[in-house]
Coordinates of C-alpha atoms in Angstrom, one line a residue:
S1 CA 0.1 -0.1 -0.4
G2 CA 3.0 2.4 0.6
K3 CA 1.9 3.3 3.7
S4 CA 5.1 2.9 6.2
A5 CA 4.4 1.1 9.4
R6 CA 6.5 0.5 12.4
A7 CA 7.2 -2.6 14.8
Y8 CA 8.8 -2.2 18.7
L9 CA 10.3 -5.0 20.6
V10 CA 11.7 -4.8 23.9
K11 CA 13.0 -7.9 26.1
G12 CA 14.5 -8.1 29.8
Q13 CA 15.6 -11.1 31.4
I14 CA 17.4 -11.3 35.4
D15 CA 19.4 -14.0 36.6
L16 CA 18.1 -14.7 39.9
G17 CA 21.6 -15.7 40.7
E18 CA 23.1 -12.3 40.3
L19 CA 20.3 -10.6 42.8
G20 CA 20.9 -13.3 45.4
G21 CA 24.4 -14.0 45.3
G22 CA 23.8 -17.2 44.2
S23 CA 21.5 -18.8 46.5
L24 CA 18.4 -18.0 44.3
K25 CA 18.8 -20.1 40.7
G26 CA 16.8 -19.1 37.7
T27 CA 15.6 -16.2 35.5
V28 CA 13.0 -13.8 35.6
G29 CA 11.8 -12.2 32.2
A30 CA 9.3 -9.5 30.3
H31 CA 8.5 -8.8 26.7
F32 CA 6.5 -6.0 25.1
E33 CA 5.9 -5.5 21.4
K34 CA 3.9 -3.1 19.6
K35 CA 3.3 -3.5 15.9
E36 CA 1.2 -0.8 13.4
A37 CA -1.2 -2.1 10.6
G38 CA 0.6 -2.4 7.4
F39 CA 4.2 -3.8 9.0
S40 CA 5.2 -7.0 7.1
T41 CA 7.7 -9.2 7.5
L42 CA 8.6 -12.6 5.5
D43 CA 6.2 -14.7 7.7
E44 CA 4.1 -12.2 8.8
D45 CA 1.7 -9.1 7.4
V46 CA -0.4 -7.2 10.1
A47 CA -3.6 -6.1 9.2
H48 CA -4.4 -4.1 12.6
D49 CA -2.2 -2.4 15.4
Q50 CA -1.7 -4.8 17.8
T51 CA -0.1 -5.0 21.4
V52 CA 1.6 -7.8 22.9
W53 CA 3.4 -8.4 26.7
G54 CA 4.5 -11.0 28.5
L55 CA 6.2 -12.1 31.9
N56 CA 8.0 -15.5 32.4
A57 CA 9.8 -17.2 35.3
Q58 CA 11.9 -20.1 35.7
I59 CA 13.0 -21.6 39.0
R60 CA 15.3 -23.8 40.2
P61 CA 14.0 -24.1 44.3
T62 CA 16.4 -27.2 44.5
D63 CA 18.5 -28.8 42.3
R64 CA 15.6 -31.6 41.0
T65 CA 13.2 -29.2 40.9
M66 CA 11.9 -26.5 37.9
V67 CA 9.1 -24.3 38.3
T68 CA 8.2 -22.2 34.9
A69 CA 5.6 -19.9 34.7
Q70 CA 4.6 -17.8 31.6
Y71 CA 1.9 -14.9 31.1
E72 CA 1.3 -13.1 27.6
D73 CA -1.7 -11.0 26.8
F74 CA -2.3 -10.0 23.0
K75 CA -4.8 -7.0 22.0
D76 CA -5.3 -5.5 18.7
S77 CA -7.6 -2.0 17.1
T78 CA -10.6 -4.7 16.0
G79 CA -10.8 -5.9 20.0
K80 CA -9.8 -8.9 19.4
S81 CA -7.5 -10.0 22.5
E82 CA -5.7 -13.0 23.8
R83 CA -4.8 -14.2 27.4
D84 CA -2.5 -16.8 28.4
A85 CA -1.3 -18.1 31.7
A86 CA 0.6 -21.4 32.0
A87 CA 2.5 -23.0 35.5
D88 CA 4.7 -26.2 34.9
I89 CA 6.6 -28.1 38.2
E90 CA 8.9 -31.2 37.0
F91 CA 10.5 -33.3 39.6
A92 CA 13.8 -35.1 38.2
M93 CA 13.2 -38.1 40.9
N94 CA 16.3 -39.7 39.9
S95 CA 19.2 -39.4 36.7
R96 CA 16.6 -41.6 34.7
W97 CA 13.2 -40.7 35.8
K98 CA 11.2 -37.6 36.2
A99 CA 7.8 -36.0 36.8
G100 CA 5.9 -33.2 35.7
A101 CA 2.4 -31.3 36.2
G102 CA 1.1 -27.9 34.9
V103 CA -1.8 -26.2 34.2
R104 CA -2.8 -23.5 31.5
H105 CA -5.2 -21.1 31.1
T106 CA -6.5 -19.4 27.6
D107 CA -9.0 -15.9 27.5
L108 CA -9.9 -15.5 24.3
S109 CA -12.4 -12.7 22.5
T110 CA -12.5 -12.2 18.8
P111 CA -15.3 -9.7 18.3
S112 CA -17.4 -11.0 15.4
G113 CA -15.6 -13.8 15.5
L114 CA -16.7 -17.9 15.2
A115 CA -17.6 -19.3 18.4
K116 CA -14.7 -21.3 18.9
E117 CA -12.9 -17.9 19.2
N118 CA -14.3 -17.0 22.6
G119 CA -14.1 -17.9 25.5
S120 CA -11.9 -19.9 27.9
R121 CA -10.4 -23.3 28.9
T122 CA -8.7 -24.0 31.6
D123 CA -6.6 -27.5 30.8
A124 CA -3.9 -29.5 33.5
G125 CA -1.9 -32.3 32.4
A126 CA 1.1 -34.7 34.0
Q127 CA 4.2 -36.0 32.1
V128 CA 6.6 -39.2 33.4
T129 CA 9.4 -39.3 31.2
Y130 CA 12.6 -42.0 31.5
S131 CA 15.6 -41.5 29.7
P132 CA 18.5 -43.8 30.0
D133 CA 21.2 -41.3 28.6
E134 CA 21.4 -37.9 27.4
D135 CA 20.6 -38.8 23.7
K136 CA 17.4 -40.6 24.3
S137 CA 14.1 -40.5 26.2
V138 CA 10.6 -41.9 26.2
Y139 CA 7.3 -40.5 28.1
V140 CA 4.0 -41.0 28.4
F141 CA 1.0 -38.0 29.0
G142 CA -2.0 -36.8 29.9
Q143 CA -4.1 -34.1 29.7
V144 CA -7.7 -32.9 30.5
T145 CA -9.6 -29.5 30.3
A146 CA -10.6 -28.7 33.7
A147 CA -13.0 -26.1 32.8
R148 CA -14.3 -24.6 30.0
S149 CA -16.6 -21.6 28.9
G150 CA -18.0 -20.3 25.6
G151 CA -17.2 -21.9 22.5
I152 CA -13.8 -22.9 22.8
E153 CA -13.3 -26.6 22.5
R154 CA -12.0 -29.4 25.3
N155 CA -8.8 -30.6 24.9
D156 CA -8.6 -33.7 26.7
R157 CA -5.6 -35.9 25.2
A158 CA -2.9 -38.8 26.3
G159 CA -0.3 -40.4 24.1
V160 CA 3.4 -41.8 24.4
G161 CA 6.4 -40.2 22.7
G162 CA 10.1 -40.1 22.9
K163 CA 13.1 -38.4 21.2
A164 CA 16.3 -39.7 20.4
K165 CA 19.7 -37.3 19.4
L166 CA 20.9 -39.8 16.2
T167 CA 24.3 -37.6 15.4
E168 CA 25.7 -34.5 16.3
K169 CA 22.9 -32.5 14.2
I170 CA 20.1 -34.9 13.7
S171 CA 17.5 -35.9 16.3
L172 CA 14.3 -37.7 16.1
N173 CA 11.2 -36.4 17.8
G174 CA 7.6 -38.5 17.9
E175 CA 4.9 -38.1 19.8

């Protein structure tokens, strides 16, 4: 269209070990992004002004436990919005076995959109992973929709998967 458009992105991250004299392990970060209508790249063509901001944390309270949390908020000039929040915990039982659980909540609002583009959903899940060595792992997982509203569909699922590093540059993943 010949019209110029701008985009801005600001990201920051703090290493908690730097703040607490090394007693606390992990990172906390934030980001803010604004794109004007007409902004485009090879993979993106922005039709409406949009703003995204988010927070994230990855904290290791013990050598065997990892806690992660994230939040992201998207809005555009048509009134469309999406908010996602997630929290997970993973515990290494030993060098080969680990277990994790998490919860994720999504709120969608799309004015004059399809029913499935409006509502909210909360999913909870768990995974157990066995790694015989650092190059291979297999896992079993399950997820259920704990709550939902509006037209968003359930997201119940279960399965098995695995990963194998074949060479330095080639790996195989499947689920």
